[in-house]
């Protein structure tokens, strides 16, 4: 019994350590318990981020060549635990409170989540081929991942949006009616997904084929060693500036977690584009006589207003400008983006200011319109707007 407990702890430690050293860190709840209820552990790891809930069960089982026993000890047991955890979180008659290691306990609100992902991770000895999923009627799909797959996925798809995008496509592939025979590792499938614009090829989903066999051995190795992927990873280095900013500045702000979640919703390529645009803006205007410069772009329906401000400007003026600029952009864009985020920096990115605006109604009042029109006229905003066309390929062309 002690040995089994030790193996279980090793498995959970692997997944928790990996999650806590990645982008998932701020949204991870290891071994969450019903804090105000029976104090029992709900699951091995819970990740909650905006409208996503990811429930993870960890097993550390060495199969010893007996796949039927593996299915019983790992898949069936883990599937039962995952459904039980979901039932506890989403169908409890009483409120469930959970606790993040760095925050006070909080209520788990089931109404906030549009999508639930269930994942089994076995970190023990691996089969070369194994069932990639499990499903009980009307209870939802279970993703089954081994140690190497989980590690590779969380490293390669290292944003929430990139991860759930893959989990969605993976579920579509594995729950179709045709029988699948996959003669490759899952990371080979991941390589196909990534190189096919983050979707599996249409022929993988064709209803005309009753049985599908995928022999993709070596696809991941070819992907991992390709020049275009090396260039992508080099270009992605700029994107981690957003991750760093969230960690060092944003999360420390009052209500900073709200802004952090919006920034962390961005995919890796989107973060790269915003970071490069910001670096370009600061580089263009720092050490000049220009006191204020702006750029505006839209990602996932959210407006991002990037601002350079001279260190010579009074900070109260900058703060006031940011507060007025956000609703003005919302107004001038005809409320196409009802949410606007400001990232403002001065010379050499030494000082930061942030802002976030949400338009609650479907239109602005006449009083608001008159006020913003007055400011536009007074300060000359939007008088000399220039459109910049900027293209960023996820996989840069090889030179």
Tab-separated table of C-alpha atoms in Angstrom:
chain	number	residue	atom	x	y	z
A	1	UNK	CA	0.000	0.000	0.000
A	2	UNK	CA	2.854	2.326	0.883
A	3	UNK	CA	4.554	1.555	-2.420
A	4	UNK	CA	1.365	2.277	-4.398
A	5	UNK	CA	0.942	5.564	-2.535
A	6	UNK	CA	4.541	6.459	-3.341
A	7	UNK	CA	4.033	5.716	-7.037
A	8	UNK	CA	0.872	7.812	-7.016
A	9	UNK	CA	2.673	10.731	-5.408
A	10	UNK	CA	5.447	10.505	-7.998
A	11	UNK	CA	2.889	10.650	-10.800
A	12	UNK	CA	1.018	13.606	-9.344
A	13	UNK	CA	4.275	15.444	-8.626
A	14	UNK	CA	5.322	15.067	-12.276
A	15	UNK	CA	2.098	16.592	-13.615
A	16	UNK	CA	1.939	19.317	-10.973
A	17	UNK	CA	5.586	20.289	-11.454
A	18	UNK	CA	5.093	20.494	-15.207
A	19	UNK	CA	1.913	22.533	-14.881
A	20	UNK	CA	3.377	24.889	-12.284
A	21	UNK	CA	6.460	25.642	-14.361
A	22	UNK	CA	4.359	26.480	-17.418
A	23	UNK	CA	1.730	29.018	-18.407
A	24	UNK	CA	-0.854	26.994	-16.451
A	25	UNK	CA	0.715	27.941	-13.130
A	26	UNK	CA	-1.638	30.758	-12.173
A	27	UNK	CA	-4.792	28.761	-12.822
A	28	UNK	CA	-3.802	25.374	-11.335
A	29	UNK	CA	-5.424	23.838	-8.271
A	30	UNK	CA	-3.434	20.735	-7.244
A	31	UNK	CA	-5.427	18.112	-5.334
A	32	UNK	CA	-8.387	20.479	-4.770
A	33	UNK	CA	-10.679	19.571	-1.877
A	34	UNK	CA	-14.245	20.498	-0.996
A	35	UNK	CA	-13.004	23.027	1.560
A	36	UNK	CA	-16.355	23.701	3.253
A	37	UNK	CA	-17.782	20.232	2.714
A	38	UNK	CA	-16.442	16.726	3.176
A	39	UNK	CA	-12.785	17.837	2.742
A	40	UNK	CA	-12.281	15.014	0.249
A	41	UNK	CA	-9.956	15.390	-2.740
A	42	UNK	CA	-11.947	16.150	-5.889
A	43	UNK	CA	-9.286	15.302	-8.476
A	44	UNK	CA	-5.512	15.264	-8.893
A	45	UNK	CA	-5.314	18.591	-10.730
A	46	UNK	CA	-7.927	21.183	-11.663
A	47	UNK	CA	-7.217	23.991	-14.103
A	48	UNK	CA	-9.813	26.729	-14.379
A	49	UNK	CA	-9.343	29.594	-16.790
A	50	UNK	CA	-12.148	31.924	-17.863
A	51	UNK	CA	-14.829	29.633	-19.344
A	52	UNK	CA	-12.642	26.480	-19.438
A	53	UNK	CA	-12.426	23.800	-16.750
A	54	UNK	CA	-9.786	21.087	-17.176
A	55	UNK	CA	-10.056	18.113	-14.815
A	56	UNK	CA	-6.995	15.862	-14.649
A	57	UNK	CA	-6.545	12.393	-13.185
A	58	UNK	CA	-2.987	11.109	-12.821
A	59	UNK	CA	-1.938	7.465	-12.797
A	60	UNK	CA	1.515	5.954	-12.402
A	61	UNK	CA	1.074	2.404	-13.668
A	62	UNK	CA	3.620	0.089	-15.272
A	63	UNK	CA	1.727	-2.104	-17.711
A	64	UNK	CA	4.186	-5.032	-17.812
A	65	UNK	CA	2.818	-6.039	-21.196
A	66	UNK	CA	-0.730	-6.670	-19.996
A	67	UNK	CA	-2.922	-4.163	-21.830
A	68	UNK	CA	-6.234	-5.494	-20.483
A	69	UNK	CA	-5.006	-5.005	-16.953
A	70	UNK	CA	-3.787	-1.506	-17.882
A	71	UNK	CA	-7.258	-0.629	-19.179
A	72	UNK	CA	-8.837	-1.768	-15.944
A	73	UNK	CA	-6.292	-0.245	-13.576
A	74	UNK	CA	-5.775	3.012	-15.439
A	75	UNK	CA	-8.458	3.845	-17.980
A	76	UNK	CA	-11.566	2.506	-16.273
A	77	UNK	CA	-10.535	3.706	-12.822
A	78	UNK	CA	-9.468	7.129	-14.028
A	79	UNK	CA	-12.600	7.592	-16.157
A	80	UNK	CA	-14.765	6.848	-13.123
A	81	UNK	CA	-12.794	9.348	-11.026
A	82	UNK	CA	-13.045	12.070	-13.659
A	83	UNK	CA	-16.801	11.702	-14.028
A	84	UNK	CA	-17.082	11.745	-10.229
A	85	UNK	CA	-15.027	14.937	-10.004
A	86	UNK	CA	-17.159	16.609	-12.654
A	87	UNK	CA	-20.327	15.549	-10.862
A	88	UNK	CA	-18.986	16.979	-7.589
A	89	UNK	CA	-18.058	20.317	-9.172
A	90	UNK	CA	-21.031	20.825	-11.454
A	91	UNK	CA	-23.950	18.959	-9.894
A	92	UNK	CA	-23.418	19.321	-6.165
A	93	UNK	CA	-26.494	20.301	-4.166
A	94	UNK	CA	-24.381	22.595	-2.010
A	95	UNK	CA	-21.762	25.187	-2.960
A	96	UNK	CA	-18.244	23.842	-3.447
A	97	UNK	CA	-15.274	25.896	-2.271
A	98	UNK	CA	-11.750	25.209	-3.548
A	99	UNK	CA	-8.372	26.793	-2.855
A	100	UNK	CA	-5.464	27.886	-5.012
A	101	UNK	CA	-2.096	27.561	-3.194
A	102	UNK	CA	-1.507	31.313	-3.397
A	103	UNK	CA	-5.028	32.609	-2.774
A	104	UNK	CA	-7.838	32.364	-0.228
A	105	UNK	CA	-10.472	29.724	-0.790
A	106	UNK	CA	-13.091	30.597	-3.375
A	107	UNK	CA	-16.419	29.318	-4.576
A	108	UNK	CA	-16.477	27.156	-7.693
A	109	UNK	CA	-19.188	28.614	-9.903
A	110	UNK	CA	-20.349	26.014	-12.484
A	111	UNK	CA	-22.251	28.628	-14.492
A	112	UNK	CA	-18.985	30.273	-15.592
A	113	UNK	CA	-17.823	27.332	-17.690
A	114	UNK	CA	-18.865	26.597	-21.266
A	115	UNK	CA	-16.512	23.688	-21.789
A	116	UNK	CA	-15.134	20.908	-19.597
A	117	UNK	CA	-12.071	18.898	-20.596
A	118	UNK	CA	-11.298	15.590	-18.883
A	119	UNK	CA	-7.745	14.245	-19.075
A	120	UNK	CA	-6.116	11.043	-17.852
A	121	UNK	CA	-2.310	11.140	-17.676
A	122	UNK	CA	-0.399	7.898	-17.085
A	123	UNK	CA	3.213	8.637	-16.203
A	124	UNK	CA	4.249	5.001	-15.728
A	125	UNK	CA	5.763	2.611	-18.249
A	126	UNK	CA	4.260	3.234	-21.658
A	127	UNK	CA	2.692	1.128	-24.399
A	128	UNK	CA	3.784	2.039	-27.911
A	129	UNK	CA	0.113	2.213	-28.931
A	130	UNK	CA	-2.813	2.688	-26.590
A	131	UNK	CA	-6.369	3.989	-26.582
A	132	UNK	CA	-6.236	7.773	-26.932
A	133	UNK	CA	-9.676	8.341	-25.477
A	134	UNK	CA	-12.550	6.887	-23.497
A	135	UNK	CA	-16.230	7.748	-23.382
A	136	UNK	CA	-19.317	6.600	-21.579
A	137	UNK	CA	-22.706	7.369	-23.109
A	138	UNK	CA	-23.906	10.908	-22.370
A	139	UNK	CA	-21.027	11.551	-19.964
A	140	UNK	CA	-18.454	13.251	-22.167
A	141	UNK	CA	-15.111	12.387	-23.743
A	142	UNK	CA	-11.976	11.475	-21.761
A	143	UNK	CA	-8.571	12.404	-23.216
A	144	UNK	CA	-5.918	9.761	-22.457
A	145	UNK	CA	-2.313	10.930	-22.600
A	146	UNK	CA	0.945	9.316	-21.609
A	147	UNK	CA	3.815	11.094	-19.902
A	148	UNK	CA	5.733	12.038	-23.034
A	149	UNK	CA	2.605	13.241	-24.826
A	150	UNK	CA	1.406	15.415	-21.950
A	151	UNK	CA	4.865	16.906	-21.556
A	152	UNK	CA	5.242	17.638	-25.270
A	153	UNK	CA	1.755	19.110	-25.633
A	154	UNK	CA	2.100	21.514	-22.701
A	155	UNK	CA	5.507	22.622	-23.974
A	156	UNK	CA	4.556	23.031	-27.626
A	157	UNK	CA	1.013	24.345	-27.041
A	158	UNK	CA	2.001	26.650	-24.231
A	159	UNK	CA	-1.035	28.915	-24.083
A	160	UNK	CA	-4.541	28.084	-22.915
A	161	UNK	CA	-6.073	28.927	-26.301
A	162	UNK	CA	-3.558	26.753	-28.178
A	163	UNK	CA	-4.096	23.843	-25.774
A	164	UNK	CA	-7.894	23.798	-25.875
A	165	UNK	CA	-7.844	24.270	-29.648
A	166	UNK	CA	-5.919	20.999	-29.915
A	167	UNK	CA	-8.121	19.206	-27.378
A	168	UNK	CA	-11.220	20.222	-29.354
A	169	UNK	CA	-9.811	18.955	-32.661
A	170	UNK	CA	-8.498	15.816	-30.991
A	171	UNK	CA	-11.939	15.009	-29.609
A	172	UNK	CA	-13.552	15.525	-33.020
A	173	UNK	CA	-11.078	13.108	-34.577
A	174	UNK	CA	-11.395	10.419	-31.933
A	175	UNK	CA	-15.183	10.470	-31.562
A	176	UNK	CA	-16.140	10.177	-35.226
A	177	UNK	CA	-18.033	7.093	-36.305
A	178	UNK	CA	-15.298	5.570	-38.464
A	179	UNK	CA	-12.929	3.075	-36.863
A	180	UNK	CA	-9.454	4.533	-36.395
A	181	UNK	CA	-6.221	2.620	-36.504
A	182	UNK	CA	-3.365	4.862	-35.511
A	183	UNK	CA	0.053	3.388	-36.241
A	184	UNK	CA	2.063	6.198	-34.718
A	185	UNK	CA	2.570	8.038	-31.451
A	186	UNK	CA	0.258	10.899	-30.561
A	187	UNK	CA	3.006	13.454	-30.943
A	188	UNK	CA	3.101	12.401	-34.608
A	189	UNK	CA	-0.583	13.339	-34.771
A	190	UNK	CA	0.254	16.601	-33.015
A	191	UNK	CA	2.812	17.383	-35.731
A	192	UNK	CA	0.187	16.853	-38.450
A	193	UNK	CA	-2.243	19.102	-36.560
A	194	UNK	CA	0.305	21.892	-36.188
A	195	UNK	CA	1.483	21.860	-39.797
A	196	UNK	CA	-2.073	21.700	-41.155
A	197	UNK	CA	-3.078	25.114	-39.771
A	198	UNK	CA	-4.112	23.586	-36.462
A	199	UNK	CA	-6.659	21.197	-37.886
A	200	UNK	CA	-6.511	17.599	-38.935
A	201	UNK	CA	-6.712	17.089	-42.717
A	202	UNK	CA	-10.206	16.787	-44.191
A	203	UNK	CA	-9.627	13.193	-45.237
A	204	UNK	CA	-9.203	12.258	-41.570
A	205	UNK	CA	-12.845	13.210	-41.057
A	206	UNK	CA	-14.356	11.846	-44.268
A	207	UNK	CA	-17.674	10.022	-43.727
A	208	UNK	CA	-17.071	8.002	-46.889
A	209	UNK	CA	-14.305	5.986	-45.242
A	210	UNK	CA	-15.502	3.476	-42.652
A	211	UNK	CA	-12.047	2.476	-41.442
A	212	UNK	CA	-9.079	4.811	-41.293
A	213	UNK	CA	-5.482	3.873	-40.690
A	214	UNK	CA	-2.800	6.472	-39.970
A	215	UNK	CA	0.820	5.473	-40.419
A	216	UNK	CA	2.553	8.685	-39.440
A	217	UNK	CA	5.675	7.371	-37.765
A	218	UNK	CA	8.388	9.986	-37.710
A	219	UNK	CA	6.078	12.955	-38.336
A	220	UNK	CA	6.984	14.592	-35.022
A	221	UNK	CA	10.717	14.082	-35.520
A	222	UNK	CA	10.494	15.690	-38.974
A	223	UNK	CA	8.443	18.558	-37.565
A	224	UNK	CA	10.689	19.096	-34.566
A	225	UNK	CA	13.858	19.241	-36.674
A	226	UNK	CA	12.511	21.303	-39.570
A	227	UNK	CA	13.951	24.721	-40.396
A	228	UNK	CA	10.536	26.421	-40.404
A	229	UNK	CA	9.797	25.211	-36.863
A	230	UNK	CA	13.214	26.413	-35.705
A	231	UNK	CA	12.411	29.832	-37.201
A	232	UNK	CA	8.989	29.815	-35.518
A	233	UNK	CA	10.500	29.090	-32.132
A	234	UNK	CA	13.053	31.838	-32.627
A	235	UNK	CA	10.348	34.347	-33.556
A	236	UNK	CA	8.182	33.194	-30.628
A	237	UNK	CA	10.827	34.388	-28.180
A	238	UNK	CA	9.388	37.895	-28.499
A	239	UNK	CA	5.967	36.621	-27.438
A	240	UNK	CA	7.176	35.590	-24.001
A	241	UNK	CA	7.448	39.253	-23.148
A	242	UNK	CA	3.670	39.180	-22.574
A	243	UNK	CA	4.038	36.191	-20.235
A	244	UNK	CA	6.803	37.992	-18.356
A	245	UNK	CA	4.742	41.164	-18.109
A	246	UNK	CA	1.812	39.254	-16.625
A	247	UNK	CA	4.046	37.586	-14.048
A	248	UNK	CA	6.077	40.615	-12.964
A	249	UNK	CA	3.594	43.491	-13.278
A	250	UNK	CA	-0.002	42.665	-14.161
A	251	UNK	CA	-0.780	40.067	-11.489
A	252	UNK	CA	0.463	42.470	-8.808
A	253	UNK	CA	-2.127	45.088	-9.714
A	254	UNK	CA	-5.445	45.425	-7.862
A	255	UNK	CA	-7.806	43.192	-9.863
A	256	UNK	CA	-4.769	42.306	-11.963
A	257	UNK	CA	-5.966	38.748	-12.457
A	258	UNK	CA	-8.824	39.990	-14.648
A	259	UNK	CA	-6.408	41.723	-17.029
A	260	UNK	CA	-3.961	38.818	-16.800
A	261	UNK	CA	-6.601	36.352	-17.965
A	262	UNK	CA	-7.396	38.480	-21.006
A	263	UNK	CA	-3.719	38.668	-21.961
A	264	UNK	CA	-3.167	34.961	-21.323
A	265	UNK	CA	-6.135	34.101	-23.540
A	266	UNK	CA	-4.042	35.206	-26.513
A	267	UNK	CA	-2.369	32.471	-28.533
A	268	UNK	CA	1.396	32.350	-28.915
A	269	UNK	CA	1.432	33.952	-32.381
A	270	UNK	CA	-0.907	36.737	-31.242
A	271	UNK	CA	1.359	37.479	-28.292
A	272	UNK	CA	4.289	37.578	-30.699
A	273	UNK	CA	2.511	40.115	-32.914
A	274	UNK	CA	1.534	42.386	-30.007
A	275	UNK	CA	5.032	42.255	-28.503
A	276	UNK	CA	6.715	43.077	-31.804
A	277	UNK	CA	4.305	45.928	-32.464
A	278	UNK	CA	4.944	47.324	-29.007
A	279	UNK	CA	8.736	47.049	-29.398
A	280	UNK	CA	8.457	48.774	-32.776
A	281	UNK	CA	6.333	51.603	-31.370
A	282	UNK	CA	8.668	52.290	-28.459
A	283	UNK	CA	11.748	52.014	-30.663
A	284	UNK	CA	10.336	54.505	-33.147
A	285	UNK	CA	9.450	57.260	-30.684
A	286	UNK	CA	11.772	56.950	-27.675
A	287	UNK	CA	14.527	59.530	-27.614
A	288	UNK	CA	12.505	61.841	-29.897
A	289	UNK	CA	10.459	64.962	-29.244
A	290	UNK	CA	7.190	63.024	-29.616
A	291	UNK	CA	5.433	62.859	-26.261
A	292	UNK	CA	2.620	60.458	-27.098
A	293	UNK	CA	2.040	57.861	-29.826
A	294	UNK	CA	-0.602	55.154	-30.253
A	295	UNK	CA	-1.289	51.970	-32.191
A	296	UNK	CA	-4.522	50.027	-32.213
A	297	UNK	CA	-5.170	46.437	-33.296
A	298	UNK	CA	-7.785	43.772	-32.682
A	299	UNK	CA	-7.313	40.183	-31.518
A	300	UNK	CA	-10.139	37.785	-30.681
A	301	UNK	CA	-12.624	40.632	-30.713
A	302	UNK	CA	-10.657	42.660	-28.145
A	303	UNK	CA	-9.075	45.992	-28.996
A	304	UNK	CA	-5.443	46.418	-27.965
A	305	UNK	CA	-4.300	50.005	-27.636
A	306	UNK	CA	-0.518	50.299	-27.428
A	307	UNK	CA	0.775	53.647	-26.197
A	308	UNK	CA	4.207	55.201	-26.027
A	309	UNK	CA	4.509	58.109	-23.631
A	310	UNK	CA	7.551	60.245	-22.983
A	311	UNK	CA	9.082	60.111	-19.535
A	312	UNK	CA	8.879	63.914	-19.592
A	313	UNK	CA	5.051	63.919	-19.475
A	314	UNK	CA	3.333	64.365	-16.148
A	315	UNK	CA	2.013	60.950	-15.075
A	316	UNK	CA	-1.403	62.399	-14.217
A	317	UNK	CA	-1.728	63.549	-17.817
A	318	UNK	CA	-0.810	60.085	-19.074
A	319	UNK	CA	-3.312	58.433	-16.729
A	320	UNK	CA	-6.072	60.811	-17.844
A	321	UNK	CA	-5.224	60.243	-21.516
A	322	UNK	CA	-5.411	56.476	-21.113
A	323	UNK	CA	-8.765	56.671	-19.351
A	324	UNK	CA	-10.261	58.850	-22.103
A	325	UNK	CA	-8.619	57.087	-25.044
A	326	UNK	CA	-10.188	53.690	-24.308
A	327	UNK	CA	-13.875	54.708	-24.612
A	328	UNK	CA	-13.024	57.040	-27.504
A	329	UNK	CA	-11.590	54.142	-29.516
A	330	UNK	CA	-14.653	52.117	-28.622
A	331	UNK	CA	-16.858	54.967	-29.858
A	332	UNK	CA	-14.898	55.629	-33.065
A	333	UNK	CA	-14.900	51.925	-33.863
A	334	UNK	CA	-18.729	51.906	-33.625
A	335	UNK	CA	-18.537	49.544	-30.650
A	336	UNK	CA	-17.098	46.761	-32.820
A	337	UNK	CA	-14.869	45.989	-29.843
A	338	UNK	CA	-16.628	46.439	-26.543
A	339	UNK	CA	-13.502	45.544	-24.617
A	340	UNK	CA	-10.243	47.462	-24.932
A	341	UNK	CA	-6.913	46.803	-23.234
A	342	UNK	CA	-4.138	49.380	-22.933
A	343	UNK	CA	-0.447	48.571	-22.682
A	344	UNK	CA	1.469	51.830	-22.240
A	345	UNK	CA	5.224	52.137	-21.804
A	346	UNK	CA	7.881	54.788	-21.736
A	347	UNK	CA	11.486	54.814	-22.989
A	348	UNK	CA	13.244	51.435	-22.911
A	349	UNK	CA	10.105	49.862	-21.434
A	350	UNK	CA	11.244	51.095	-18.021
A	351	UNK	CA	7.818	52.136	-16.801
A	352	UNK	CA	4.393	50.651	-17.443
A	353	UNK	CA	0.771	51.658	-17.265
A	354	UNK	CA	-2.226	49.456	-17.958
A	355	UNK	CA	-5.881	50.013	-18.650
A	356	UNK	CA	-8.991	47.997	-19.378
A	357	UNK	CA	-12.371	49.237	-20.598
A	358	UNK	CA	-15.638	47.367	-21.135
A	359	UNK	CA	-18.655	48.894	-22.835
A	360	UNK	CA	-21.732	47.439	-21.159
A	361	UNK	CA	-24.501	48.721	-23.431
A	362	UNK	CA	-25.129	48.403	-27.155
A	363	UNK	CA	-24.742	52.119	-27.708
A	364	UNK	CA	-23.383	55.226	-26.040
A	365	UNK	CA	-25.572	57.999	-24.731
A	366	UNK	CA	-25.778	61.308	-26.590
A	367	UNK	CA	-24.064	62.960	-23.638
A	368	UNK	CA	-21.122	60.554	-23.970
A	369	UNK	CA	-20.954	61.078	-27.728
A	370	UNK	CA	-20.898	64.877	-27.338
A	371	UNK	CA	-18.200	64.610	-24.669
A	372	UNK	CA	-15.929	62.379	-26.764
A	373	UNK	CA	-16.488	64.439	-29.920
A	374	UNK	CA	-15.400	67.469	-27.905
A	375	UNK	CA	-12.211	65.786	-26.770
A	376	UNK	CA	-11.439	64.628	-30.303
A	377	UNK	CA	-11.855	68.174	-31.599
A	378	UNK	CA	-9.905	69.755	-28.765
A	379	UNK	CA	-6.877	67.460	-28.884
A	380	UNK	CA	-6.891	66.657	-32.587
A	381	UNK	CA	-7.177	62.920	-32.054
A	382	UNK	CA	-8.057	60.796	-35.073
A	383	UNK	CA	-7.184	63.655	-37.424
A	384	UNK	CA	-4.199	61.932	-39.045
A	385	UNK	CA	-4.893	58.217	-38.750
A	386	UNK	CA	-2.730	55.857	-40.806
A	387	UNK	CA	-3.461	52.238	-41.558
A	388	UNK	CA	-0.536	49.860	-41.058
A	389	UNK	CA	-0.729	46.452	-42.744
A	390	UNK	CA	1.220	43.925	-40.725
A	391	UNK	CA	1.560	40.252	-41.562
A	392	UNK	CA	3.033	37.675	-39.236
A	393	UNK	CA	3.263	34.037	-40.267
A	394	UNK	CA	3.240	31.444	-37.508
A	395	UNK	CA	5.893	29.562	-39.462
A	396	UNK	CA	8.200	32.136	-41.108
A	397	UNK	CA	9.398	31.441	-44.623
A	398	UNK	CA	12.800	29.871	-44.861
A	399	UNK	CA	15.340	32.282	-46.289
